[in-house]
Short mmCIF file of C-alpha atoms and ligand atoms in Angstrom, two decimals:
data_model
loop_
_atom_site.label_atom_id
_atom_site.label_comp_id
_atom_site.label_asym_id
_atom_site.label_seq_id
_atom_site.Cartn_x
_atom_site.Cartn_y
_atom_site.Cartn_z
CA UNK A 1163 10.39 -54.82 -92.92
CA UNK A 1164 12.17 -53.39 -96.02
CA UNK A 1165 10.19 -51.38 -98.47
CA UNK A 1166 13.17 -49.89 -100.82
CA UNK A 1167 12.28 -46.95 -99.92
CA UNK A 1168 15.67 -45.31 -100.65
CA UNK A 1169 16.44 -47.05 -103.58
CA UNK A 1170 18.91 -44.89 -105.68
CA UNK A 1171 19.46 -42.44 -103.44
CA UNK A 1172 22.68 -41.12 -101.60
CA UNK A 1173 23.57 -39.74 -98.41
CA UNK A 1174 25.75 -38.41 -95.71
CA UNK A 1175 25.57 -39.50 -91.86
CA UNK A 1176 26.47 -37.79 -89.14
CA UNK A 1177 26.99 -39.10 -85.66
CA UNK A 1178 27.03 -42.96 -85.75
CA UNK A 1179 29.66 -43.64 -82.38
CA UNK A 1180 28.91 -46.62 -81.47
CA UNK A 1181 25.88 -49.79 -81.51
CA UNK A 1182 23.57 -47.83 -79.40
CA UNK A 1183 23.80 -44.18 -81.45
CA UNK A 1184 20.85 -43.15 -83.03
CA UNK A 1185 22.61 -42.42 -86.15
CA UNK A 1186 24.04 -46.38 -85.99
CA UNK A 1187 20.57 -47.44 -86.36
CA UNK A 1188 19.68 -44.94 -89.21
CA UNK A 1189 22.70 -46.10 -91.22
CA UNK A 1190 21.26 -49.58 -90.45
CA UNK A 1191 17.89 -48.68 -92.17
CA UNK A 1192 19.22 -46.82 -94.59
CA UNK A 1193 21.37 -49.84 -96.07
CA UNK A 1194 18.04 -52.19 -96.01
CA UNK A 1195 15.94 -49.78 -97.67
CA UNK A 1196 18.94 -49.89 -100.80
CA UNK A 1197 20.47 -46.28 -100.17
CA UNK A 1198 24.06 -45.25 -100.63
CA UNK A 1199 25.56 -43.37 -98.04
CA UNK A 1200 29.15 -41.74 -96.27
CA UNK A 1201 29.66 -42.43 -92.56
CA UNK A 1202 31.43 -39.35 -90.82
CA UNK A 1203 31.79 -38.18 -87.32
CA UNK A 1204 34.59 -35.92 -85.53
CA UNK A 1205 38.29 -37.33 -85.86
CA UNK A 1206 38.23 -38.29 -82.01
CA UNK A 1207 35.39 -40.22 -82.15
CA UNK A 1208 36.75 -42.22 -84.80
CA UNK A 1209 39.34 -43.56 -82.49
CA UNK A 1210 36.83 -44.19 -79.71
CA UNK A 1211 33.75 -45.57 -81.15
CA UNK A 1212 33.14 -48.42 -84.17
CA UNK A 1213 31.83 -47.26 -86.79
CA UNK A 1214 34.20 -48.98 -88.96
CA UNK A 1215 31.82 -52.12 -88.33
CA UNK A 1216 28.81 -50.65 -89.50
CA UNK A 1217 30.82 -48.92 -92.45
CA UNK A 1218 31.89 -52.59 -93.46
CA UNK A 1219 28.76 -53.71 -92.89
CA UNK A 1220 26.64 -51.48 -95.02
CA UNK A 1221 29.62 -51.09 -97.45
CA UNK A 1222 30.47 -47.64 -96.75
CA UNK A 1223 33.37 -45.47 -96.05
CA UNK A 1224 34.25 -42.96 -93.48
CA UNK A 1225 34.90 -39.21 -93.94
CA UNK A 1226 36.38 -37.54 -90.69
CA UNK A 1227 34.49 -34.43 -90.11
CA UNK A 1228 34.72 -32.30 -87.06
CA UNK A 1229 31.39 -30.24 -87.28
CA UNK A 1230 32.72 -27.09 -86.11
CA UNK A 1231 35.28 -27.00 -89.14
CA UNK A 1232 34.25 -25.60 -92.39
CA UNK A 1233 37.19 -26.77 -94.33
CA UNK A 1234 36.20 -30.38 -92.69
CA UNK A 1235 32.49 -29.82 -93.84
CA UNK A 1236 33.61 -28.68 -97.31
CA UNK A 1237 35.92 -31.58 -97.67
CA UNK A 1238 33.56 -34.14 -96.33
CA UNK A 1239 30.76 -32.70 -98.77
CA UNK A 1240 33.02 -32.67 -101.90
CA UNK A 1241 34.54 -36.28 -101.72
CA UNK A 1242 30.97 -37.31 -100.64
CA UNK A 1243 30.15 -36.75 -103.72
CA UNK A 1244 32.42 -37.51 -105.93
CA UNK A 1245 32.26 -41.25 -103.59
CA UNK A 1246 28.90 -41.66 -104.34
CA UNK A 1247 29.10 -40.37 -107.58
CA UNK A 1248 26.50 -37.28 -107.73
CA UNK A 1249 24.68 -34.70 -105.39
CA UNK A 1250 22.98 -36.02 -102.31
CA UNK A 1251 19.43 -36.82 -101.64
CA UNK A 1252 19.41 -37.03 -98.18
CA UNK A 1253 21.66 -35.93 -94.78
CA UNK A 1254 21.17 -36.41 -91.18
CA UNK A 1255 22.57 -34.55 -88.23
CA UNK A 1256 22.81 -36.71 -84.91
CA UNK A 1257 25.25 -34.62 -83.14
CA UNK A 1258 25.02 -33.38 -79.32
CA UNK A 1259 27.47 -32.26 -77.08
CA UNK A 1260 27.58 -30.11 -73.70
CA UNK A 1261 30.77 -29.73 -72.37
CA UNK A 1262 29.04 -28.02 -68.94
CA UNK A 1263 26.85 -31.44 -68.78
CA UNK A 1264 30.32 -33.47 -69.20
CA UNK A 1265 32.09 -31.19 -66.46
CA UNK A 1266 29.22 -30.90 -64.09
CA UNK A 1267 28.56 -27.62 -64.33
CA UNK A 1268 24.77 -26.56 -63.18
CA UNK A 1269 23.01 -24.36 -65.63
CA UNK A 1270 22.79 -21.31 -63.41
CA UNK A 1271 26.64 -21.83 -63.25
CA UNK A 1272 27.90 -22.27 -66.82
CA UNK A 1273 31.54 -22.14 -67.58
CA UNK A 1274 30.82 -20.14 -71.02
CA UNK A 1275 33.93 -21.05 -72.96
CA UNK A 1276 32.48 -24.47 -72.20
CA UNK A 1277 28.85 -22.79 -73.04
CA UNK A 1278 30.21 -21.62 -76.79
CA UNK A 1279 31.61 -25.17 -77.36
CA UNK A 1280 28.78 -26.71 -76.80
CA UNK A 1281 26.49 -24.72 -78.75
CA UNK A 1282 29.21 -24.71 -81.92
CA UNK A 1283 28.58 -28.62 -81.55
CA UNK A 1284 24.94 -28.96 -81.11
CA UNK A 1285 23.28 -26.32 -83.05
CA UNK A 1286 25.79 -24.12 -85.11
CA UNK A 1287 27.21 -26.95 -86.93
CA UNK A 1288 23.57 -27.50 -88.29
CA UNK A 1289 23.93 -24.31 -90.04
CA UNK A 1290 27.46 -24.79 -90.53
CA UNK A 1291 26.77 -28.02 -92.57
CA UNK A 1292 23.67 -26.58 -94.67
CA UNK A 1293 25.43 -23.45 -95.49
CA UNK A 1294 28.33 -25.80 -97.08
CA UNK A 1295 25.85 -27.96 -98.47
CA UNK A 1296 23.80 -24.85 -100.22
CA UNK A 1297 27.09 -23.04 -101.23
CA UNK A 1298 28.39 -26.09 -103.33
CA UNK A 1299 24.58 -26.62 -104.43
CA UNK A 1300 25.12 -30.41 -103.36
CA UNK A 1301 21.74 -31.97 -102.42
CA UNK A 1302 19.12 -33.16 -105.53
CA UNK A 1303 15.99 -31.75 -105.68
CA UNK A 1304 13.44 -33.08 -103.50
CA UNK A 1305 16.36 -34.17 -100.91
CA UNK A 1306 15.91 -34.26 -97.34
CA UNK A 1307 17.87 -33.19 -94.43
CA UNK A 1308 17.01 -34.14 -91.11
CA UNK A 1309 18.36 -33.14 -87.34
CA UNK A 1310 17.46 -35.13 -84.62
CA UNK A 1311 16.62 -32.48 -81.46
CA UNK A 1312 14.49 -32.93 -77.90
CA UNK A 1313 11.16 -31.40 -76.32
CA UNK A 1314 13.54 -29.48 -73.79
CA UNK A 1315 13.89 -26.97 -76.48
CA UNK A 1316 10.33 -25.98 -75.87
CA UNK A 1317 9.45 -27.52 -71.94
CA UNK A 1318 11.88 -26.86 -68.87
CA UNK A 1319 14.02 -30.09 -68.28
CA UNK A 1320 16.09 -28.63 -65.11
CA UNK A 1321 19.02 -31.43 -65.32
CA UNK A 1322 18.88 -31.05 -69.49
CA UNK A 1323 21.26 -27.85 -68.75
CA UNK A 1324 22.30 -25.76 -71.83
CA UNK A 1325 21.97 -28.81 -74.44
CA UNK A 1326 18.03 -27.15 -73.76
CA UNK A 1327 18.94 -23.84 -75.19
CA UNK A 1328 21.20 -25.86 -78.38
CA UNK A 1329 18.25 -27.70 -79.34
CA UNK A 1330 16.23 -24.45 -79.03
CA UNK A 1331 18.50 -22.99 -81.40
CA UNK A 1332 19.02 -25.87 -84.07
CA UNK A 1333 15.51 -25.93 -84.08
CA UNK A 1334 15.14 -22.62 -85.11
CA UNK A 1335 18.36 -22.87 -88.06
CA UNK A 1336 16.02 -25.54 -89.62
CA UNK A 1337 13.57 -23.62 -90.07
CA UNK A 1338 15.15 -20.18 -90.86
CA UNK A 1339 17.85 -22.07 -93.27
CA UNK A 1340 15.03 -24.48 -94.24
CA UNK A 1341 12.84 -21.51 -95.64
CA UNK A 1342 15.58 -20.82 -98.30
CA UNK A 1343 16.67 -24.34 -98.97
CA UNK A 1344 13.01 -25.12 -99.64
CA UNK A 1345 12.26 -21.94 -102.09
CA UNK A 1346 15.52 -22.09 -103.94
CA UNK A 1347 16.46 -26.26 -103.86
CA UNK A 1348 13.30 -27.92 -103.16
CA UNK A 1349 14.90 -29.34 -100.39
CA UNK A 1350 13.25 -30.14 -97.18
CA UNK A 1351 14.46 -29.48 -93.80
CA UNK A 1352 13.01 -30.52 -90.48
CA UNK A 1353 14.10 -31.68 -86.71
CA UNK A 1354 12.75 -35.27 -84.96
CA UNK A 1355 12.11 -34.78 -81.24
CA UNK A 1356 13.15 -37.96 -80.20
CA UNK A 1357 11.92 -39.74 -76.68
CA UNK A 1358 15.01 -40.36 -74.50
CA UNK A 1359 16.74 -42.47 -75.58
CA UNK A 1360 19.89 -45.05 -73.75
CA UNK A 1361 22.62 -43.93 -75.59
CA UNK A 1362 26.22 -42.27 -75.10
CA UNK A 1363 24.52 -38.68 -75.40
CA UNK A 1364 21.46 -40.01 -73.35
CA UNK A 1365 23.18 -41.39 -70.36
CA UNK A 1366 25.06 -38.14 -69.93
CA UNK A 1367 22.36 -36.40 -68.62
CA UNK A 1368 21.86 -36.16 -65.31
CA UNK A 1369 18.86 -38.34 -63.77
CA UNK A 1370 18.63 -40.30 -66.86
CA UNK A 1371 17.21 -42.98 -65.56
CA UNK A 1372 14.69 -41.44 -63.73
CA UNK A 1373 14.20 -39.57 -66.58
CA UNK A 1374 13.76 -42.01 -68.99
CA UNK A 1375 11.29 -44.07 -66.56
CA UNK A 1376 8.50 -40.81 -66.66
CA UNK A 1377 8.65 -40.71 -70.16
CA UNK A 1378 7.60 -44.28 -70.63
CA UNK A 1379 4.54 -43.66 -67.77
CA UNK A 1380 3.95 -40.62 -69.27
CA UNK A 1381 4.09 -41.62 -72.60
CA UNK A 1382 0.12 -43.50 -74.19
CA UNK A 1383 2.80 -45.52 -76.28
CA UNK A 1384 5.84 -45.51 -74.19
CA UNK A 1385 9.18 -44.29 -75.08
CA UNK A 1386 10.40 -44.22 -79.07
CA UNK A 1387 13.57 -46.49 -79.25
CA UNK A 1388 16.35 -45.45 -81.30
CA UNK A 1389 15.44 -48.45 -84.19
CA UNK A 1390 11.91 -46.63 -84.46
CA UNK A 1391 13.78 -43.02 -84.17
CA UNK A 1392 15.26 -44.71 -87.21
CA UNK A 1393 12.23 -45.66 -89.35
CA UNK A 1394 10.64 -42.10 -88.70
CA UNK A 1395 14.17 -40.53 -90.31
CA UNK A 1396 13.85 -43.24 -93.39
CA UNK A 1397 10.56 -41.58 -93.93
CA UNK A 1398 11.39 -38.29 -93.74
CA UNK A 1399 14.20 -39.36 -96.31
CA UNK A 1400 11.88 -41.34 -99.04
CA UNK A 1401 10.11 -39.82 -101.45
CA UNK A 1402 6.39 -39.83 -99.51
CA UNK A 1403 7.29 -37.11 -97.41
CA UNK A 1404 7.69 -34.85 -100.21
CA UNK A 1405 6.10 -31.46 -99.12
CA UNK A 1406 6.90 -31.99 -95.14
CA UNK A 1407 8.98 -29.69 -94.51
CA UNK A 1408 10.34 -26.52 -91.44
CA UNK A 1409 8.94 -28.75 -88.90
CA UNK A 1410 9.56 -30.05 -85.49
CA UNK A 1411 8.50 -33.62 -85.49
CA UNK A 1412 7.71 -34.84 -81.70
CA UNK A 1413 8.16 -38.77 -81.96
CA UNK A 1414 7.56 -39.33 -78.23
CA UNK A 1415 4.84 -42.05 -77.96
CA UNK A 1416 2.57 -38.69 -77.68
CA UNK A 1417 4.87 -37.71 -74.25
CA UNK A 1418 4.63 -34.09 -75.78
CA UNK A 1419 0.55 -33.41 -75.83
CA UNK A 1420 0.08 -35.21 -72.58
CA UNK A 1421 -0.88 -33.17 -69.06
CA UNK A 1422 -0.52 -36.06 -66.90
CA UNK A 1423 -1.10 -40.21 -67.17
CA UNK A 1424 -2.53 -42.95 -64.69
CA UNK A 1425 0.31 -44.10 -64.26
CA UNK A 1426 1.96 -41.19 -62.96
CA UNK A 1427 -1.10 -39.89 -60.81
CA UNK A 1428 -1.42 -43.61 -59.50
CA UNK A 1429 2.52 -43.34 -58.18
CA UNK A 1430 2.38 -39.69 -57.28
CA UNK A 1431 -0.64 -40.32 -55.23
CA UNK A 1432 0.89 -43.26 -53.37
CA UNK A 1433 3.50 -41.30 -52.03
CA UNK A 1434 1.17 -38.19 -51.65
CA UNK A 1435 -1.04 -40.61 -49.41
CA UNK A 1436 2.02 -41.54 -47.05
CA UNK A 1437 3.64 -38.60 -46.62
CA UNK A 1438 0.09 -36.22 -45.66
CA UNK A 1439 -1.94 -39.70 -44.20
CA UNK A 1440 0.60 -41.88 -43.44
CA UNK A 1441 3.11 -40.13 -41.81
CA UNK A 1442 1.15 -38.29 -39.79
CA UNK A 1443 -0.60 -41.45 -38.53
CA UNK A 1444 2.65 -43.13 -37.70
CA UNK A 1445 3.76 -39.81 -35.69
CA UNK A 1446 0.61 -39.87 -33.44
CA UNK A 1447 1.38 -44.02 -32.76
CA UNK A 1448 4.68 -42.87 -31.09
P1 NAI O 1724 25.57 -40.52 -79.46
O1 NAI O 1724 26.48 -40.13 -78.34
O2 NAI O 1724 25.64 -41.91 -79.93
O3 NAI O 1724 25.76 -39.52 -80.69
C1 NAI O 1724 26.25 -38.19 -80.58
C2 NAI O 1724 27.27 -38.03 -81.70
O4 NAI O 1724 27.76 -36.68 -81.81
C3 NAI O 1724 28.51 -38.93 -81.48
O5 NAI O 1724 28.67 -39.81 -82.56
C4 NAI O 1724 29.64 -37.93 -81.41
O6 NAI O 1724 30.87 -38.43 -81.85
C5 NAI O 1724 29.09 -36.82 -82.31
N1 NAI O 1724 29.86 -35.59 -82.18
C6 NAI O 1724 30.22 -34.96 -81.02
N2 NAI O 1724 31.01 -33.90 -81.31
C7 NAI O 1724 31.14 -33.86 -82.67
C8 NAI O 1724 31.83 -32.99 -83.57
N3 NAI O 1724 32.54 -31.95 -83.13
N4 NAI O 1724 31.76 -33.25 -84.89
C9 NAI O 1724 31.04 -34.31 -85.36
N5 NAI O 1724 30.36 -35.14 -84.55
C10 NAI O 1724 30.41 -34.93 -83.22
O7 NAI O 1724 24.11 -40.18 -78.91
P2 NAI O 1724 22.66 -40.11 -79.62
O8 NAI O 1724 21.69 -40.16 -78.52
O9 NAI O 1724 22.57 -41.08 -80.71
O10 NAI O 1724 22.65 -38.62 -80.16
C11 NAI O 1724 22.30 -38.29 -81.48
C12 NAI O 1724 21.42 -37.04 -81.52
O11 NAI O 1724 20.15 -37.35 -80.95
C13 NAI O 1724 21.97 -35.85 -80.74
O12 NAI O 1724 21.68 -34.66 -81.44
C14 NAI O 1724 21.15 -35.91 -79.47
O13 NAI O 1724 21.08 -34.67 -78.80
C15 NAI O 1724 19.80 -36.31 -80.06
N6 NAI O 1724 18.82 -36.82 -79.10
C16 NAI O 1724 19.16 -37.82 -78.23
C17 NAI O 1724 18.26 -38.24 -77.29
C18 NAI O 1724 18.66 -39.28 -76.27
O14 NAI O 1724 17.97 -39.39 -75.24
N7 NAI O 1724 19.70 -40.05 -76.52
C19 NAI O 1724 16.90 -37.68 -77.21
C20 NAI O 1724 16.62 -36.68 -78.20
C21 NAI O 1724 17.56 -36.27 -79.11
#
């Protein structure tokens, strides 16, 4: 369903790869609800992914950005908006990366060059990009800027390894930086704790599958899918979310207030029943 709910207003991307990204779908929205945008993700990833597809498709163009690079940030935020032909209204982050996760590495043995890459990626560029942003007072009033983060930051996800501690961190930037963006730009800032989702950053976790199979028995709705991760961020960007802002939204199918669910005590049990009634049984046949 479109609504025009961005109609008029401009913004930058982050983090579109490929069909499945998050960020892919966002763009997607963001074009049918009339907005104006920049693509950009790191120079690499240009290369690898297609985002040249979606830029043709919602008539946009591509900024290389590396998010660890200031003078990339700067760049990206000044010919955004001379592009689009004023200050931006709205900006999301969609960027996660753990080198330790890529290599293998458990989390009680980090490699911590790898450690300090990873968190440059995940969660400093988040300040990195609203520091340039505030600096070159680029956003409108009443703009939105929105990272998208996971419930590990707050709940132990053993095989989530130090992307846990990232998120943790980002969280925390969007509040702290949102504080001042808020009093001094009447800009909001806020994070979207996303379900799992199958994507190129998803299936890199370990267990993923198994992972993403709890969620949806856990879940009273089942698992957010990156299309509705997308409508949530449209909302956050339109103009009747106005006053939300230095918050972690959970949009989890309610995975995040739940103890346990049928469906998981029903499985749990059936495999509690063989192995304490069961097995025994079968061990006294022989
Ligand atoms: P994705 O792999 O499609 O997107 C990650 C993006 O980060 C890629 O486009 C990649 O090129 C970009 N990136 C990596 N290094 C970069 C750099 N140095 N500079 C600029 N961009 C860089 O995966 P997905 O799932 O769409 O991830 C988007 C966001 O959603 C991430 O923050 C991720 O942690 C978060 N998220 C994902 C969940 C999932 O299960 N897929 C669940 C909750 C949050």
């Amino acid at each position: 369903m479109m609504y025009n709910l961005l109609k008029g207003k401009k913004g930058i991307i982050f983090g579109a790869l490929d069909s499945k990204s998050i960020a892919w779908k966002v763009a997607e929205r963001a074009h049918e609800e009339g907005a104006k945008f920049v693509l950009t993700n790191a120079p690499v990833a240009l290369r690898l992914g297609t985002i040249s597809e979606l830029a043709e498709k919602t008539g946009s163009i591509v900024i290389p950005a590396d998010a660890t690079s200031m003078m990339d940030l700067e760049e990206l935020v000044d010919k955004a908006v001379e592009e689009l032909g004023g200050k931006i209204d709205f900006v999301l982050h969609s960027i996660g990366m753990s080198v330790n996760v890529r290599r293998g590495n458990h989390y009680t043995h980090q490699d911590y060059n790898f450690t300090k890459t990873g968190w440059d990626v995940s969660a400093l560029s988040f300040h990195r990009l609203m520091s340039v942003l505030y600096k070159k007072d680029a956003m409108n009033e009443w703009g939105s800027i929105v990272a998208l983060t996971y419930m590990a930051a707050q709940r132990v996800f053993p095989d989530y390894n130090d992307m846990a501690d990232n998120k943790a961190y980002l969280e925390s930037v969007a509040r702290s930086f949102g504080y001042f963006f808020g009093r001094d730009k009447k800009v909001r800032v806020n994070t979207i704790s996303q379900s799992p989702t199958p994507t190129t950053a998803g299936n890199g976790v370990k267990g993923f599958d198994g992972f993403i199979a709890y969620a949806e028995k856990m879940s009273p709705l089942g698992n957010a899918t990156a299309l509705e991760c997308a409508d949530y961020t449209i909302s956050l960007f339109s103009d009747l979310t106005k006053k939300v802002t230095l918050q972690n939204l959970f949009h989890d199918g309610g995975f995040s207030n739940m103890g346990v669910s049928t469906a998981i005590m029903d499985s749990f049990m059936e495999n509690y029943k063989e192995e304490t009634i069961d097995e025994p049984k079968k061990k006294d046949k022989k």
